[in-house]
Coordinates of C-alpha atoms in Angstrom, one line a residue:
X437 CA 15.6 8.2 -18.0
X438 CA 13.2 10.3 -20.1
X439 CA 9.5 9.8 -19.4
X440 CA 8.7 8.4 -22.7
X441 CA 11.3 5.6 -22.1
X442 CA 9.6 5.0 -18.7
X443 CA 6.2 5.0 -20.2
X444 CA 7.2 2.3 -22.8
X445 CA 8.8 0.3 -20.0
X446 CA 5.7 0.6 -17.8
X447 CA 3.5 -0.5 -20.9
X448 CA 5.7 -3.5 -21.6
X449 CA 5.4 -4.7 -18.0
X450 CA 1.7 -5.4 -18.4
X451 CA 1.6 -9.0 -19.5
X452 CA -1.6 -11.0 -18.9
X453 CA -1.0 -14.0 -16.5
X454 CA 2.4 -12.6 -15.6
X455 CA 1.4 -9.8 -13.3
X456 CA 3.5 -6.8 -12.4
X457 CA 3.5 -6.3 -8.7
X458 CA 3.1 -2.5 -8.2
X459 CA 3.4 -1.2 -4.6
X460 CA 1.9 2.1 -3.6
X461 CA 4.2 4.5 -1.8
X462 CA 2.7 7.4 0.1
X463 CA 5.7 9.7 0.4
X464 CA 9.2 10.1 -0.8
X465 CA 10.8 7.8 1.7
X466 CA 8.4 4.9 1.1
X467 CA 8.8 5.4 -2.6
X468 CA 12.7 5.3 -2.5
X469 CA 12.7 2.2 -0.2
X470 CA 10.1 0.3 -2.4
X471 CA 12.2 1.1 -5.6
X472 CA 15.5 0.1 -3.9
X473 CA 14.0 -3.1 -2.9
X474 CA 13.3 -4.0 -6.4
X475 CA 9.8 -2.8 -7.3
X476 CA 9.7 -2.5 -11.1
X477 CA 6.9 0.3 -10.9
X478 CA 5.1 2.2 -8.4
X479 CA 1.7 3.9 -8.0
X480 CA 0.7 6.8 -5.9
X481 CA -2.2 6.2 -3.4
X482 CA -4.8 9.0 -2.9
X483 CA -5.7 7.6 0.7
X484 CA -2.1 7.2 1.8
X485 CA -1.2 10.6 0.4
X486 CA -4.1 12.3 2.0
X487 CA -3.1 10.8 5.4
X488 CA 0.3 12.5 5.2
X489 CA -1.7 15.7 4.8
X490 CA -4.0 15.0 7.6
X491 CA -6.9 14.5 5.1
X492 CA -9.5 11.8 4.6
X493 CA -9.6 9.9 1.4
X494 CA -12.0 10.9 -1.4
X495 CA -11.6 14.2 -3.2
X496 CA -10.1 16.0 -0.4
X497 CA -6.7 16.6 -2.2
X498 CA -6.6 19.2 -4.9
X499 CA -5.2 18.4 -8.4
X500 CA -2.4 20.8 -8.0
X501 CA -1.2 19.1 -4.8
X502 CA -1.8 15.6 -6.2
X503 CA 0.4 16.6 -9.3
X504 CA 3.1 17.9 -7.2
X505 CA 3.3 14.9 -5.0
X506 CA 3.5 12.7 -8.0
X507 CA 6.2 14.8 -9.5
X508 CA 8.1 14.7 -6.3
X509 CA 8.0 10.8 -6.2
X510 CA 9.0 10.6 -10.0
X511 CA 12.1 12.8 -9.1
X512 CA 13.5 10.3 -6.5
X513 CA 12.9 7.0 -8.3
X514 CA 14.1 5.7 -11.6
X515 CA 11.1 3.4 -12.2
X516 CA 7.7 4.1 -13.9
X517 CA 5.1 5.8 -11.7
X518 CA 1.3 5.5 -12.1
X519 CA -0.8 8.3 -10.5
X520 CA -3.9 7.5 -8.7
X521 CA -5.8 10.6 -9.7
X522 CA -9.3 9.7 -8.5
X523 CA -12.1 10.9 -10.7
X524 CA -9.6 13.1 -12.7
X525 CA -10.5 16.0 -10.3
X526 CA -13.7 17.0 -12.2
X527 CA -16.9 15.6 -13.6
X528 CA -16.8 16.8 -17.1
X529 CA -14.8 14.9 -19.8
X530 CA -12.8 18.2 -20.6
X531 CA -11.4 18.3 -17.1
X532 CA -10.5 14.6 -17.0
X533 CA -8.6 15.1 -20.3
X534 CA -6.7 18.1 -18.9
X535 CA -5.8 15.9 -15.9
X536 CA -4.4 13.3 -18.1
X537 CA -2.2 15.8 -19.9
X538 CA -0.9 17.4 -16.7
X539 CA -0.2 13.9 -15.4
X540 CA 2.2 13.4 -18.3
X541 CA 3.7 16.7 -17.7
X542 CA 4.4 15.8 -14.0
X543 CA 6.5 12.9 -15.3
X544 CA 4.1 10.1 -14.7
X545 CA 4.2 7.1 -17.0
X546 CA 0.6 6.1 -16.2
X547 CA -2.5 7.6 -14.7
X548 CA -5.7 5.9 -13.3
X549 CA -9.2 7.6 -13.6
X550 CA -12.3 6.4 -11.7
X551 CA -16.0 6.5 -12.6
X552 CA -17.1 7.9 -9.3
X553 CA -18.0 11.5 -8.4
X554 CA -16.3 12.9 -5.4
X555 CA -16.6 13.5 -2.6
X556 CA -20.1 12.0 -2.7
X557 CA -18.7 8.5 -3.9
X558 CA -21.6 8.1 -6.3
X559 CA -20.9 6.5 -9.8
X560 CA -21.4 8.5 -12.8
X561 CA -24.3 7.5 -15.2
X562 CA -22.9 5.0 -17.8
X563 CA -22.9 7.3 -20.7
X564 CA -21.1 10.0 -18.8
X565 CA -18.6 7.6 -17.5
X566 CA -17.8 6.3 -20.9
X567 CA -17.5 9.9 -22.3
X568 CA -15.0 10.6 -19.6
X569 CA -12.9 7.7 -20.4
X570 CA -13.0 8.3 -24.1
X571 CA -11.7 11.9 -23.4
X572 CA -9.0 10.4 -21.2
X573 CA -8.0 7.9 -23.9
X574 CA -7.6 10.6 -26.5
X575 CA -5.6 12.8 -24.2
X576 CA -3.4 9.8 -23.1
X577 CA -2.7 8.9 -26.6
X578 CA -1.6 12.5 -27.4
X579 CA 0.5 12.7 -24.3
X580 CA 2.0 9.4 -24.3
X581 CA 0.9 8.0 -21.0
X582 CA -0.6 4.7 -20.0
X583 CA -4.4 5.1 -19.0
X584 CA -6.0 2.8 -16.5
X585 CA -9.9 3.1 -16.5
X586 CA -11.4 2.2 -13.1
X587 CA -14.9 1.0 -12.4
X588 CA -15.3 1.9 -8.7
X589 CA -18.9 1.8 -8.2
X590 CA -18.9 -1.9 -7.0
X591 CA -16.3 -0.8 -4.5
X592 CA -18.6 2.0 -3.4
X593 CA -21.7 -0.2 -3.7
X594 CA -23.3 2.2 -6.0
X595 CA -23.8 -0.6 -8.6
X596 CA -23.4 -4.3 -8.8
X597 CA -20.5 -6.5 -10.0
X598 CA -22.1 -7.1 -13.4
X599 CA -22.3 -3.4 -13.9
X600 CA -18.6 -3.2 -13.0
X601 CA -17.9 -5.7 -15.8
X602 CA -20.1 -4.0 -18.3
X603 CA -18.3 -0.7 -17.8
X604 CA -14.8 -2.1 -17.9
X605 CA -15.8 -3.9 -21.2
X606 CA -17.0 -0.6 -22.5
X607 CA -13.8 1.2 -21.2
X608 CA -11.6 -1.5 -22.9
X609 CA -13.5 -1.0 -26.2
X610 CA -12.9 2.8 -25.9
X611 CA -9.1 2.2 -25.9
X612 CA -8.2 2.1 -22.2
X613 CA -4.7 0.6 -21.7
X614 CA -5.6 -1.0 -18.5
X615 CA -9.0 -1.8 -16.8
X616 CA -9.6 -2.1 -13.2
X617 CA -12.5 -3.0 -11.0
X618 CA -11.6 -3.2 -7.3
X619 CA -12.8 -6.1 -5.3
X620 CA -14.5 -8.1 -8.1
X621 CA -14.6 -11.9 -7.7
X622 CA -12.5 -14.5 -9.6
X623 CA -15.2 -15.2 -12.3
X624 CA -15.5 -11.5 -13.0
X625 CA -11.7 -11.2 -13.1
X626 CA -11.5 -13.8 -15.7
X627 CA -14.3 -12.1 -17.8
X628 CA -12.3 -8.9 -17.6
X629 CA -9.2 -10.7 -18.9
X630 CA -11.3 -12.0 -21.7
X631 CA -11.5 -8.5 -23.2
X632 CA -7.7 -8.7 -24.1
X633 CA -7.0 -5.6 -22.3
X634 CA -4.6 -5.8 -19.3
X635 CA -6.3 -6.2 -16.0
X636 CA -5.3 -4.6 -12.7
X637 CA -6.1 -6.7 -9.6
X638 CA -6.4 -4.9 -6.1
X639 CA -4.7 -7.1 -3.3
X640 CA -7.4 -6.7 -0.9
X641 CA -10.6 -8.6 0.3
X642 CA -10.5 -12.2 -0.9
X643 CA -7.7 -11.5 -3.3
X644 CA -5.4 -10.5 -0.5
X645 CA -5.3 -14.2 0.4
X646 CA -4.0 -15.2 -3.1
X647 CA -0.4 -15.5 -4.2
X648 CA 0.9 -13.6 -7.2
X649 CA 0.9 -16.8 -9.4
X650 CA -2.8 -17.4 -8.4
X651 CA -3.7 -13.9 -9.5
X652 CA -1.9 -14.5 -12.7
X653 CA -3.9 -17.6 -13.3
X654 CA -7.0 -15.4 -13.2
X655 CA -5.5 -13.4 -16.0
X656 CA -4.2 -10.4 -14.1
X657 CA -1.5 -8.4 -15.6
X658 CA -0.9 -6.0 -12.7
X659 CA -1.4 -6.0 -8.9
X660 CA -1.6 -3.0 -6.8
X661 CA -2.2 -2.5 -3.1
X662 CA -3.8 0.8 -3.1
X663 CA -3.7 2.3 0.4
X664 CA -3.1 -1.2 2.0
X665 CA 0.4 -0.8 3.1
X666 CA -0.1 2.7 4.3
X667 CA -2.9 1.5 6.3
X668 CA -0.7 -1.2 7.9
X669 CA 1.7 1.6 9.1
X670 CA -1.3 3.6 10.3
X671 CA -2.5 0.7 12.5
X672 CA 1.0 0.5 14.0
X673 CA 0.7 4.2 14.9
X674 CA -2.7 3.6 16.5
X675 CA -1.7 0.4 18.4
X676 CA 1.6 1.9 19.5
X677 CA 0.2 5.1 20.7
X678 CA -2.5 3.4 22.6
X679 CA -0.2 1.1 24.2
X680 CA 2.1 3.8 25.4
X681 CA -0.7 6.3 26.5
X682 CA -3.2 3.8 27.9
X683 CA -0.9 1.0 29.4
X684 CA 2.5 2.7 29.6
X685 CA 3.7 -0.1 27.3
X686 CA 6.6 0.6 24.9
X687 CA 7.4 -3.0 23.7
X688 CA 5.9 -2.4 20.3
X689 CA 9.1 -0.4 19.5
X690 CA 11.0 -3.7 19.6
X691 CA 9.7 -4.1 16.1
X692 CA 11.2 -1.0 14.8
X693 CA 13.1 -1.0 11.5
X694 CA 17.0 -1.0 11.8
X695 CA 18.0 2.7 11.3
X696 CA 21.1 1.6 9.4
X697 CA 19.1 -0.5 6.8
X698 CA 16.6 2.3 6.3
X699 CA 19.4 4.9 5.7
X700 CA 21.2 2.5 3.4
X701 CA 18.0 2.2 1.3
X702 CA 17.6 5.9 1.2
X703 CA 21.1 6.8 0.4
X704 CA 22.3 3.9 -2.0

């Protein structure tokens, strides 16, 4: 399917109060499995991808590597893919715009841009953050890609929840297709939804305990998991390795996936 068709499909999946569940694979195998199990769209995860390279999250992966990773995932699934491209791999609006254009060329249907400088995890001043999103919006419209504008300062504790709302409202007014402030509460989520711009919710923190329908009642149009599922697998690696090396205990392997099931998902 051509990228512009995937982009339009992706855009149409964002319906307030009827949220799209968008899992985040971290490699080609997890992407193929998630798509074959029925995911209607996927998103890369910077932290999950970084782990596969032996790197910590937050500005450690280069733009070229992230673009190739995204292109590789797009090549093995037939659903829209959104790219987690952190701060756009640069501080200035021009670099962000270039990243958005390159994301489209890589085959992505969507791209997410944060308002946090990396690797320091400090939020950009409001005016610069808005300039960056305005540049991204212009590039996204020209390239035909869905732009998600993220207010991550609340997640990094560099500003409060009210500022996250203010920034997302400004991003929506600037023309972002989706707005996203990780870990905000229910009241803030409702206020975000009141902008009329589709809202992404992260299934983490208190939101992790809600069902899809409950997140929809808050006004969400999309639900992502970030690196959550990748970290679940990482915890299994930690627990299993400790059990084997420290206690000589291999019973964790009894929970292994059926090889035939996995291979069927990878080859069907």
